[in-house]
Coordinates of C-alpha atoms in Angstrom, one line a residue:
R1 CA 5.3 153.4 40.5
L2 CA 2.2 151.3 40.9
A3 CA -0.1 149.9 38.1
S4 CA -3.7 149.1 38.8
S5 CA -6.6 147.8 36.7
S6 CA -10.3 147.2 37.1
G7 CA -13.5 146.6 35.3
D8 CA -13.5 150.1 33.7
N9 CA -11.1 148.8 30.9
F10 CA -8.3 151.1 32.1
V11 CA -4.8 150.6 33.5
I12 CA -3.7 153.5 35.7
I13 CA -0.1 154.2 36.6
W14 CA 0.4 155.9 40.0
N15 CA 3.3 157.7 41.6
L16 CA 3.7 156.1 45.1
A17 CA 5.7 159.1 46.3
D18 CA 2.8 161.6 46.2
G19 CA -0.2 159.4 45.1
A20 CA -0.5 161.3 41.8
Q21 CA -1.8 159.6 38.7
I22 CA 1.0 159.5 36.0
A23 CA -1.0 158.0 33.1
R24 CA -4.2 156.2 32.2
L25 CA -3.9 153.5 29.6
E26 CA -7.1 153.1 27.5
S27 CA -6.3 150.7 24.7
H28 CA -8.3 147.7 26.1
T29 CA -12.0 147.5 25.2
N30 CA -13.1 145.2 28.0
N31 CA -12.3 144.4 31.7
V32 CA -8.5 144.2 32.5
N33 CA -8.0 141.1 34.6
C34 CA -4.3 140.8 35.2
L35 CA -1.0 142.8 35.1
A36 CA 2.6 141.6 35.1
E37 CA 5.9 143.4 35.3
L38 CA 8.4 142.3 32.6
A39 CA 12.1 143.0 32.1
D40 CA 13.4 146.5 31.1
G41 CA 10.5 148.3 32.8
R42 CA 7.8 146.9 30.6
L43 CA 4.2 146.2 31.7
A44 CA 1.9 143.5 30.4
S45 CA -1.9 143.4 30.8
G46 CA -4.5 140.9 29.9
S47 CA -8.1 141.7 29.2
N48 CA -11.5 140.1 28.4
D49 CA -11.1 141.6 24.9
L50 CA -8.8 138.6 24.2
T51 CA -5.7 140.7 23.9
I52 CA -2.4 141.0 25.8
R53 CA -0.6 144.3 25.6
V54 CA 3.0 145.0 26.4
R55 CA 4.1 148.6 27.1
P56 CA 7.4 150.3 27.8
L57 CA 6.3 151.7 31.1
A58 CA 9.5 153.7 31.9
N59 CA 9.5 155.6 28.6
L60 CA 5.8 156.2 28.8
A61 CA 6.2 157.9 32.1
V62 CA 9.1 160.0 30.8
L63 CA 7.0 161.2 27.8
A64 CA 4.0 161.8 30.0
A65 CA 6.1 164.1 32.2
C66 CA 7.4 166.2 29.2
G67 CA 5.6 169.6 29.0
S68 CA 7.5 171.5 26.4
A69 CA 9.5 171.0 23.2
F70 CA 12.8 171.6 25.1
E71 CA 12.0 168.7 27.5
F72 CA 11.1 166.4 24.6
E73 CA 14.5 167.3 22.9
E74 CA 16.3 166.6 26.2
V75 CA 14.7 163.2 26.4
A76 CA 15.5 162.4 22.7
R77 CA 19.1 163.6 23.1
A78 CA 19.5 161.2 26.1
H79 CA 18.1 158.3 24.1
R80 CA 20.4 159.2 21.2
D81 CA 23.4 159.1 23.5
Q82 CA 22.3 155.6 24.7
K83 CA 21.6 154.6 21.0
C84 CA 18.0 153.7 21.7
L85 CA 16.0 156.2 19.7
G86 CA 13.9 153.3 18.4
D87 CA 12.7 152.6 21.9
L88 CA 11.6 156.3 22.3
F89 CA 9.8 156.0 18.9
D90 CA 8.0 152.9 20.2
A91 CA 7.0 154.7 23.3
A92 CA 5.6 157.6 21.4
V93 CA 3.5 155.3 19.2
V94 CA 2.3 153.3 22.2
Q95 CA 1.2 156.3 24.2
S96 CA -0.8 157.4 21.2
D97 CA -2.5 154.0 21.1
E98 CA -3.2 154.2 24.8
R99 CA -4.7 157.7 24.4
I100 CA -2.8 159.0 27.4
G101 CA -4.5 162.3 28.4
G102 CA -7.0 161.9 25.6
S103 CA -6.7 161.3 21.9
D104 CA -5.8 164.9 21.0
A105 CA -3.2 165.2 23.8
A106 CA -1.7 161.8 22.9
I107 CA -1.4 162.7 19.2
T108 CA 0.2 166.1 20.1
R109 CA 2.7 164.4 22.4
Q110 CA 3.5 162.0 19.6
A111 CA 4.1 164.9 17.2
H112 CA 6.5 166.5 19.8
A113 CA 8.3 163.3 20.3
F114 CA 8.8 162.7 16.5
D115 CA 10.0 166.3 16.1
A116 CA 12.5 165.9 18.9
I117 CA 13.8 162.6 17.5
A118 CA 14.2 164.3 14.1
K119 CA 16.1 167.3 15.5
V120 CA 18.6 165.3 17.5
I121 CA 19.6 162.8 14.8
T122 CA 22.9 163.6 13.1
S123 CA 24.5 162.2 10.0
D124 CA 26.8 160.0 12.1
D125 CA 24.0 158.2 13.9
D126 CA 22.9 154.7 13.0
T127 CA 19.2 154.9 11.9
T128 CA 18.7 151.2 11.3
A129 CA 16.5 150.6 14.3
L130 CA 14.5 153.7 13.5
V131 CA 14.1 152.7 9.9
E132 CA 12.8 149.3 10.9
R133 CA 10.2 150.8 13.2
L134 CA 9.1 153.2 10.5
L135 CA 8.7 150.3 8.1
D136 CA 6.5 148.5 10.6
F137 CA 4.5 151.7 11.0
V138 CA 4.0 151.9 7.3
R139 CA 2.8 148.3 7.1
D140 CA 0.3 148.9 9.9
D141 CA -3.0 148.9 8.0
D142 CA -4.9 150.1 11.1
L143 CA -2.8 153.2 11.6
L144 CA -4.8 155.7 9.7
P145 CA -8.3 154.2 10.4
D146 CA -7.4 154.3 14.2
L147 CA -7.0 158.1 13.9
T148 CA -10.5 158.3 12.4
R149 CA -11.9 155.8 15.0
Q150 CA -10.4 157.8 17.9
S151 CA -12.0 161.1 16.5
V152 CA -8.7 162.9 16.6
S153 CA -9.2 166.6 15.9
D154 CA -7.9 168.3 12.8
A155 CA -5.7 170.6 15.0
A156 CA -3.9 167.6 16.5
I157 CA -3.5 165.9 13.1
E158 CA -2.0 169.2 11.7
K159 CA 0.7 169.0 14.4
L160 CA 1.5 165.3 13.7
A161 CA 1.3 165.2 9.9
P162 CA 4.1 167.6 9.0
S163 CA 6.6 166.1 11.4
A164 CA 9.6 164.6 9.6
L165 CA 9.0 161.0 10.8
F166 CA 5.3 160.9 10.1
R167 CA 5.8 162.5 6.7
V168 CA 7.9 159.5 5.8
V169 CA 5.0 157.2 6.8
I170 CA 2.5 159.3 4.8
D171 CA 4.8 159.4 1.7
A172 CA 5.3 155.6 1.9
K173 CA 1.6 154.9 2.1
Y174 CA 1.0 157.5 -0.6
V175 CA 3.4 156.0 -3.2
A176 CA 2.1 152.5 -2.4
G177 CA -1.0 153.1 -4.5
P178 CA -2.9 156.3 -3.7
R179 CA -0.6 158.4 -5.8
L180 CA -1.2 156.4 -9.0
L181 CA -4.9 156.1 -8.3
L182 CA -5.1 159.9 -7.8
Y183 CA -3.6 160.6 -11.2
V184 CA -5.9 157.9 -12.8
E185 CA -8.9 159.5 -11.2
F186 CA -7.8 163.0 -12.2
V187 CA -7.5 162.0 -15.8
S188 CA -10.9 160.2 -15.6
F189 CA -12.4 163.4 -14.1
L190 CA -11.0 165.5 -17.0
I191 CA -12.6 163.0 -19.4
V192 CA -15.9 163.5 -17.7
M193 CA -15.5 167.3 -18.0
F194 CA -14.7 167.0 -21.7
C195 CA -17.8 164.7 -22.2
F196 CA -20.0 167.1 -20.4
A197 CA -18.6 170.0 -22.5
R198 CA -19.4 168.2 -25.7
V199 CA -23.0 167.2 -24.6
A200 CA -23.7 170.6 -23.2
T201 CA -22.5 172.2 -26.4
F202 CA -24.7 170.0 -28.5
D203 CA -27.9 170.3 -26.4
V204 CA -27.7 173.7 -24.9
L205 CA -25.8 175.8 -27.5
D206 CA -26.8 173.7 -30.5
F207 CA -24.0 175.0 -32.8
S208 CA -21.0 172.7 -32.3
A209 CA -19.6 170.5 -35.0
P210 CA -18.0 167.1 -34.1
L211 CA -14.3 167.2 -33.1
L212 CA -13.2 163.6 -32.8
L213 CA -15.8 161.3 -34.5
P214 CA -17.4 161.5 -38.0
T215 CA -20.8 162.7 -37.0
R216 CA -22.4 164.7 -34.2
A217 CA -24.7 161.9 -33.2
V218 CA -21.9 159.4 -32.9
E219 CA -19.7 161.8 -30.9
R220 CA -22.6 162.6 -28.6
T221 CA -23.4 158.9 -28.0
A222 CA -19.7 158.1 -27.3
A223 CA -19.5 161.0 -24.8
L224 CA -22.6 159.7 -23.0
C225 CA -21.3 156.2 -22.8
V226 CA -17.8 157.2 -21.5
A227 CA -19.4 159.6 -19.0
F228 CA -21.7 156.9 -17.7
A229 CA -18.8 154.5 -17.2
V230 CA -16.7 157.0 -15.3
L231 CA -19.6 158.2 -13.2
A232 CA -20.4 154.6 -12.3
Y233 CA -16.9 154.2 -11.0
F234 CA -16.9 157.4 -9.0
S235 CA -20.3 156.6 -7.5
A236 CA -19.2 153.1 -6.5
R237 CA -16.1 154.6 -5.0
E238 CA -18.1 157.2 -3.0
L239 CA -20.5 154.5 -1.7
Y240 CA -17.7 152.2 -0.7
Q241 CA -15.8 155.0 1.0
M242 CA -19.0 155.7 3.1
K243 CA -19.3 152.0 3.9
A244 CA -15.6 151.7 4.9
A245 CA -15.8 154.8 7.2
R246 CA -19.0 153.5 8.7
A247 CA -17.4 150.1 9.5
I248 CA -14.3 151.8 11.1
E249 CA -16.6 154.0 13.3
L250 CA -18.9 151.2 14.4
A251 CA -16.0 148.8 15.2
L252 CA -16.1 150.5 18.7
P253 CA -19.6 152.0 19.1
E254 CA -20.1 154.5 21.9
N255 CA -23.0 155.1 24.2
P256 CA -23.4 158.9 24.3
L257 CA -26.6 158.8 26.4
W258 CA -25.8 157.0 29.6
S259 CA -22.9 155.3 31.4
K260 CA -22.8 151.9 32.9
N261 CA -21.2 150.4 36.0
R262 CA -18.7 147.5 36.0
Y263 CA -21.7 145.1 36.0
G264 CA -23.1 146.5 32.8
K265 CA -26.1 148.2 34.5
F266 CA -27.3 151.8 34.1
E267 CA -25.3 154.2 36.2
S268 CA -26.0 157.8 35.1
W269 CA -27.0 160.0 32.2
K270 CA -24.3 161.7 30.2
V271 CA -26.4 164.5 28.9
D272 CA -29.1 166.6 30.6
G273 CA -32.0 168.9 29.7
L274 CA -33.4 169.2 26.2
A275 CA -30.3 167.7 24.6
R276 CA -31.1 164.4 26.2
Y277 CA -34.7 164.3 24.9
A278 CA -33.6 165.4 21.4
M279 CA -31.0 162.6 21.2
L280 CA -33.5 160.1 22.6
I281 CA -36.3 161.1 20.2
L282 CA -34.1 160.9 17.2
R283 CA -32.8 157.5 18.1
L284 CA -36.2 156.1 19.0
V285 CA -37.6 157.3 15.6
V286 CA -34.8 155.6 13.7
L287 CA -35.1 152.5 15.8
F288 CA -38.8 152.3 15.1
V289 CA -38.3 152.6 11.4
A290 CA -35.6 149.9 11.6
W291 CA -38.0 147.6 13.5
L292 CA -40.7 147.7 11.0
P293 CA -39.2 145.2 8.4
L294 CA -38.2 142.9 11.3
L295 CA -41.5 143.2 13.1
P296 CA -42.8 139.6 12.2
V297 CA -39.6 138.1 13.5
L298 CA -39.7 140.2 16.7
L299 CA -43.3 139.2 17.3
A300 CA -42.4 135.5 16.7
V301 CA -39.6 135.7 19.3
F302 CA -41.9 137.5 21.7
G303 CA -44.6 134.9 21.3
L304 CA -42.2 131.9 21.7
R305 CA -40.7 133.5 24.9
C306 CA -44.2 133.9 26.3
A307 CA -44.8 130.2 25.6
D308 CA -41.6 129.3 27.5
K309 CA -39.9 128.0 24.3
E310 CA -36.3 128.6 23.5
Y311 CA -34.4 128.0 20.3
E312 CA -30.8 128.7 19.3
W313 CA -31.8 130.9 16.5
M314 CA -33.7 133.2 18.9
D315 CA -30.5 134.0 20.8
A316 CA -28.6 134.4 17.6
F317 CA -31.2 136.8 16.2
E318 CA -31.2 138.9 19.4
N319 CA -27.5 139.1 19.4
W320 CA -27.4 140.2 15.8
F321 CA -30.2 142.7 16.4
E322 CA -28.3 144.2 19.4
A323 CA -25.0 144.4 17.6
N324 CA -26.2 145.6 14.1
I325 CA -29.3 147.6 14.9
V326 CA -29.5 148.8 18.5
K327 CA -25.8 149.7 19.2
P328 CA -25.2 151.5 15.9
I329 CA -28.4 153.6 16.4
R330 CA -27.6 154.4 20.0
H331 CA -24.1 155.4 18.8
D332 CA -25.2 157.7 16.0
P333 CA -28.4 157.4 14.0
L334 CA -26.8 159.1 10.9
T335 CA -23.9 156.7 11.0
F336 CA -26.4 153.8 11.1
L337 CA -28.1 155.2 8.1
G338 CA -24.9 155.3 6.1
L339 CA -23.5 158.8 6.8
P340 CA -20.5 158.2 9.2
R341 CA -19.0 161.1 11.2
A342 CA -15.7 161.1 9.3
W343 CA -17.6 161.4 6.0
R344 CA -19.9 164.2 7.3
R345 CA -17.0 166.2 8.8
D346 CA -15.4 166.8 5.4
Y347 CA -17.7 169.1 3.3
W348 CA -15.8 168.0 0.2
N349 CA -17.7 164.7 0.5
F350 CA -21.0 166.6 0.2
I351 CA -19.7 168.5 -2.8
D352 CA -18.8 165.1 -4.3
A353 CA -22.2 163.7 -3.7
V354 CA -24.1 166.7 -5.1
T355 CA -21.7 166.8 -8.1
L356 CA -22.4 163.1 -8.8
G357 CA -26.1 163.7 -8.5
C358 CA -26.2 166.6 -10.9
A359 CA -23.9 164.9 -13.3
W360 CA -26.1 161.8 -13.4
A361 CA -29.2 163.9 -13.8
A362 CA -27.6 165.9 -16.6
F363 CA -26.3 162.9 -18.6
V364 CA -29.5 160.8 -18.1
R365 CA -31.6 163.7 -19.3
A366 CA -29.3 164.2 -22.3
A367 CA -29.5 160.4 -23.1
T368 CA -33.3 160.2 -22.7
P369 CA -35.0 160.2 -26.2
G370 CA -37.1 163.3 -26.8
T371 CA -35.5 165.4 -24.2
R372 CA -32.6 167.9 -24.1
L373 CA -30.3 169.0 -21.4
R374 CA -31.8 172.0 -19.6
T375 CA -29.8 175.2 -19.3
D376 CA -30.1 175.6 -15.6
L377 CA -29.1 172.0 -14.9
A378 CA -26.1 172.3 -17.3
A379 CA -25.0 175.5 -15.5
A380 CA -25.3 173.9 -12.0
T381 CA -23.4 170.8 -13.2
A382 CA -20.6 173.0 -14.8
V383 CA -20.1 174.9 -11.5
L384 CA -19.9 171.8 -9.5
L385 CA -17.4 170.1 -11.9
W386 CA -15.1 173.1 -11.7
L387 CA -15.4 173.0 -7.9
E388 CA -14.4 169.3 -8.0
L389 CA -11.3 170.4 -10.0
F390 CA -10.1 172.4 -7.0
G391 CA -10.6 169.2 -4.9
F392 CA -8.2 167.4 -7.1
L393 CA -5.7 170.2 -7.2
K394 CA -5.3 170.3 -3.4
N395 CA -3.9 166.7 -3.5
I396 CA -1.7 166.9 -6.5
N397 CA 0.8 169.6 -5.6
Q398 CA 1.7 171.4 -2.4
S399 CA 1.9 174.8 -4.1
L400 CA -1.5 174.4 -5.6
A401 CA -2.9 172.9 -2.5
T402 CA -1.8 175.8 -0.3
L403 CA -4.1 178.3 -2.0
V404 CA -7.1 175.8 -2.1
L405 CA -6.6 175.0 1.6
M406 CA -6.3 178.7 2.5
I407 CA -9.7 179.3 0.8
E408 CA -11.1 176.4 2.8
R409 CA -9.9 177.8 6.0
I410 CA -11.3 181.3 5.2
V411 CA -14.7 179.7 4.3
D412 CA -14.7 177.9 7.7
D413 CA -13.9 181.1 9.6
I414 CA -16.5 183.5 8.0
W415 CA -19.6 181.5 8.1
V416 CA -20.6 183.0 11.5
F417 CA -20.1 186.5 10.1
L418 CA -22.2 185.6 7.0
F419 CA -25.0 184.4 9.3
F420 CA -25.2 187.7 11.2
Y421 CA -24.8 189.7 8.0
F422 CA -27.7 187.8 6.5
I423 CA -29.8 188.6 9.5
W424 CA -28.8 192.3 9.1
V425 CA -29.9 192.2 5.5
L426 CA -33.2 190.6 6.4
L427 CA -33.8 193.2 9.1
F428 CA -33.5 196.2 6.7
G429 CA -35.1 194.2 3.9
S430 CA -38.3 193.8 5.9
V431 CA -38.3 197.5 6.7
F432 CA -37.8 198.6 3.0
Y433 CA -40.2 196.1 1.7
L434 CA -43.0 197.2 4.0
R435 CA -42.4 200.9 3.3
L436 CA -41.5 200.8 -0.4
G437 CA -42.9 197.5 -1.7
T438 CA -46.0 196.9 -3.8
R439 CA -47.6 200.2 -2.7
H440 CA -45.1 202.2 -4.7
A441 CA -44.3 199.7 -7.5
D442 CA -45.5 202.0 -10.2
T443 CA -44.0 205.2 -8.8
F444 CA -40.3 204.6 -8.3
G445 CA -38.3 202.7 -10.9
F446 CA -35.1 200.7 -10.4
H447 CA -32.2 202.7 -11.9
K448 CA -34.2 203.9 -14.9
I449 CA -37.7 204.7 -16.1
G450 CA -39.7 201.7 -16.9
A451 CA -37.6 199.2 -14.9
P452 CA -39.1 197.2 -12.0
N453 CA -39.2 198.7 -8.5
A454 CA -36.2 197.8 -6.4
F455 CA -38.5 196.6 -3.6
E456 CA -41.5 195.1 -5.4
S457 CA -40.9 191.6 -4.0
V458 CA -38.9 190.0 -1.1
R459 CA -36.4 188.5 -3.5
M460 CA -35.9 191.8 -5.3
T461 CA -35.5 193.6 -2.0
I462 CA -32.7 191.3 -0.8
F463 CA -31.0 191.5 -4.2
S464 CA -31.2 195.3 -4.1
L465 CA -29.7 195.5 -0.6
L466 CA -26.8 193.2 -1.5
L467 CA -26.2 195.3 -4.6
F468 CA -26.1 198.4 -2.4
S469 CA -23.6 196.7 -0.1
F470 CA -21.0 195.4 -2.5
T471 CA -21.3 197.8 -5.5
G472 CA -22.6 201.0 -4.0
D473 CA -25.1 201.2 -6.9
V474 CA -27.9 203.3 -5.2
D475 CA -30.7 205.1 -7.0
P476 CA -32.0 208.0 -4.8
D477 CA -35.3 207.9 -6.6
N478 CA -36.1 204.7 -4.8
F479 CA -36.1 206.5 -1.4
P480 CA -38.7 209.3 -1.7
T481 CA -38.9 210.5 2.0
H482 CA -36.4 211.7 4.5
V483 CA -37.0 208.7 6.7
D484 CA -36.2 206.3 3.8
K485 CA -33.0 208.1 3.1
A486 CA -32.0 208.1 6.7
L487 CA -32.6 204.3 6.9
L488 CA -30.5 203.9 3.8
V489 CA -27.7 205.9 5.3
V490 CA -27.8 203.8 8.5
Y491 CA -27.8 200.5 6.5
L492 CA -24.8 201.6 4.3
L493 CA -22.9 203.0 7.3
V494 CA -23.2 199.7 9.3
T495 CA -22.8 197.5 6.3
V496 CA -20.0 199.2 4.3
V497 CA -18.0 200.8 7.1
V498 CA -18.4 198.3 9.9
Q499 CA -19.3 194.9 8.7
L500 CA -17.3 194.8 5.5
N501 CA -14.2 196.0 7.4
I502 CA -14.8 193.2 9.9
L503 CA -15.1 190.7 7.0
I504 CA -11.8 192.0 5.6
A505 CA -10.1 191.6 9.0
I506 CA -11.5 188.0 9.4
V507 CA -10.3 187.1 5.9
G508 CA -6.9 188.6 6.5
D509 CA -6.4 186.8 9.8
S510 CA -7.6 183.5 8.3
Y511 CA -5.2 184.0 5.3
D512 CA -2.2 184.6 7.6
A513 CA -3.1 181.6 9.8
A514 CA -3.5 179.4 6.8
R515 CA -0.3 180.6 5.2
A516 CA 1.6 179.9 8.5
T517 CA 0.2 176.4 8.6
G518 CA 0.2 175.7 4.9
K519 CA 2.4 172.6 5.1
A520 CA 0.4 171.2 8.0
L521 CA -2.9 171.7 6.0
Y522 CA -1.3 170.0 3.0
Y523 CA -0.1 167.0 4.9
R524 CA -3.4 166.7 6.7
A525 CA -5.2 166.6 3.3
H526 CA -2.6 164.1 2.1
L527 CA -3.4 162.0 5.2
E528 CA -7.1 162.1 4.4
L529 CA -6.5 161.2 0.8
V530 CA -4.4 158.1 1.8
T531 CA -7.0 157.1 4.3
E532 CA -9.8 157.3 1.8
T533 CA -8.0 155.6 -1.2
S534 CA -5.7 153.0 0.2
W535 CA -8.3 150.3 0.2
I536 CA -9.3 150.8 -3.5
A537 CA -5.7 151.2 -4.6
N538 CA -4.8 147.9 -3.0
R539 CA -7.6 146.1 -4.8
L540 CA -7.5 147.7 -8.3
L541 CA -4.0 148.6 -9.1
P542 CA -1.4 146.0 -10.2
R543 CA 1.4 145.7 -7.7
R544 CA 4.0 145.7 -10.5
L545 CA 3.1 149.3 -11.3
L546 CA 3.9 150.5 -7.8
P547 CA 7.3 151.1 -6.2
T548 CA 8.6 148.8 -3.5
V549 CA 8.6 150.3 -0.1
D550 CA 11.5 148.6 1.8
D551 CA 14.2 149.5 4.3
R552 CA 16.2 151.2 1.5
W553 CA 13.3 153.4 0.4
I554 CA 12.5 154.4 4.0
K555 CA 16.1 155.2 4.7
E556 CA 16.4 157.5 1.6
R557 CA 13.1 159.2 2.3
L558 CA 14.0 159.7 6.0
A559 CA 17.3 161.4 5.0
V560 CA 15.3 163.7 2.7
A561 CA 12.7 164.5 5.3
L562 CA 15.4 165.2 7.9
R563 CA 17.2 167.5 5.5
E564 CA 13.9 169.3 4.7
Q565 CA 13.1 169.7 8.3
G566 CA 16.6 171.2 8.9
D567 CA 16.0 173.6 6.0
D568 CA 12.6 174.5 7.5
D569 CA 14.2 175.1 10.9
R570 CA 16.9 177.3 9.5
G571 CA 14.3 179.1 7.4
R572 CA 12.2 179.6 10.5
I573 CA 15.2 180.8 12.5
V574 CA 16.2 183.2 9.7
D575 CA 12.6 184.5 9.5
I576 CA 12.4 185.0 13.3
T577 CA 15.8 186.7 13.2
R578 CA 14.7 189.0 10.4
R579 CA 11.5 189.9 12.1
T580 CA 13.3 190.4 15.4
R581 CA 15.9 192.6 13.7
A582 CA 13.1 194.6 12.1
A583 CA 11.3 195.0 15.4
V584 CA 14.5 196.0 17.2
Q585 CA 15.3 198.5 14.5
A586 CA 11.8 200.0 14.6
D587 CA 12.0 200.3 18.4
T588 CA 15.5 201.8 18.2
Q589 CA 14.3 204.3 15.6
R590 CA 11.4 205.3 17.8
A591 CA 13.6 205.6 20.8
I592 CA 16.1 207.8 18.9
A593 CA 13.3 209.9 17.5
D594 CA 11.9 210.4 21.1
L595 CA 15.4 211.2 22.3
E596 CA 16.1 213.7 19.5
E597 CA 12.7 215.3 20.2
R598 CA 13.5 215.7 23.9
M599 CA 17.0 217.0 23.1
V600 CA 15.6 219.6 20.7
E601 CA 13.1 220.7 23.3
R602 CA 15.8 221.0 25.9
M603 CA 18.1 222.9 23.5
D604 CA 15.2 225.2 22.6
A605 CA 14.6 225.8 26.3
K606 CA 18.3 226.5 27.0
L607 CA 18.5 228.8 24.0
D608 CA 15.5 230.7 25.3
E609 CA 17.1 231.1 28.6
V610 CA 20.4 232.4 27.0
L611 CA 18.5 234.9 24.9
K612 CA 16.6 236.2 27.9
L613 CA 19.9 236.7 29.7
L614 CA 21.4 238.5 26.7
R615 CA 18.4 240.8 26.4
A616 CA 18.6 241.5 30.1
R617 CA 22.3 242.3 29.9
E618 CA 21.7 244.6 26.9
N619 CA 19.0 246.4 28.7
S620 CA 21.1 246.9 31.8
T621 CA 24.1 248.2 29.7
W622 CA 21.7 250.7 27.9
L623 CA 20.5 252.0 31.3
F624 CA 24.0 252.7 32.4

């Protein structure tokens, strides 16, 4: 093997026998200037990013060559026989850090390696070295942020998170603070819901008597004060979460517009066509807005440079402006504005933000003298609060989380269908509104005499078509001509018979897929929870309230995880065996049925031949 490095920040491992590239190591963030071979097949590299990295080259090559779960198990079994499973664990972690084959491929390879290690471990094996490495993994504060920073896909995380070894890491990080914080926040959220219920009952329904305090006014004031305090905490938590995700993302800003050569000069565009101009225009607009407050300083620097004057603060300002304004905007304008990609990718964060906004508006309006909580605002806030309850349930218990995550998966899968369905409704809505709208508003009633026409406005037309689709509640009087009735039949035929059956099929497939990956979805959500809350748990929660995660804890949890994986494997084998047996029985029954049918046909044919011979013999005997 040959290792090479250059100014592209990469270290490439080559196979000298055929000249093929074995792996590309991508952990350095600047030019790699030197390489050195160490003992035991390790490779050291030094870079301008002020780091020296040491890698187990032999094991990296072995893992990179594995293409199936069986090959990973063979490698793990060989390392177990040599009593060096810890070295294989290190190699799996390092190849993930090096993003060999890309971030998703490296994470998937790490998941396969972890699964293989878990499958080959027996009760007689010494797991001390593996426990030590797992403990180091748990204590790595950059582990989970790195997954976010590398933009690892949800599919890759769903393969890694449920593996036995990584579950130990997630559980250790979970009990080290996020679990207690989750229950504290859940109780606080229930308090907010109770406070909102009391305020809404007082202001909207206006018939409730006090429950806990002497008078209605005192109880209302106390509910508002408690609600404001809890909302302030959740708001600060959401803002700090966005700030932390932004800092993680901008630690290594990208340039999605153009690539540079080794000398830092422009080399080529990364995007072409309208996409390039759209990205450039958005970034230039945000950059212009960011320039405006700093315009006097920029003009002063420009004027001094024109006068051939140089000061230290000028270089410092330019470096600050490049690092904190230009690079973040070039990386992603929305991230620069405070909406990082990791935050935008999870739509629960948008639900959190909207819920906080509605809750603040509701409680502020209720607390303002001379005003009362409006009914529509109270209804919207109630809906959002109940949605937030589902967000808490998906993190508390795996059984509860499975159903919530299944619903999430179904919503993700049907949005394209809903888009085309809405276009279909608009298509027929425009036709019915033009034919039966205001011109016939006084002629045809909606379901009964004196009711408004079903197509008197655009909003009423859309509502009527949706009502036809899902309830079948159609009033023939609203369709006076044969053409209108024919249009209605076409609409109902395509909507009810075709599109709704497609929707049922999509929901059924999504449900089956989510059910099959329920554990993976749960541990991915668990991983996201730990990533979001570890920082605040470490700062707010007293350490004496948290369990100690040490070698003993890791060893006990590893034993449980390995036993659970064994049960899962046996359950999977039993399930596969049951389904295979059922399929074989069904095929056998079909084959037997076909065989019996052919045998009956042949027997009938033979019987017909015998009967014909007997009739012929009787006829010949009668003649004689």
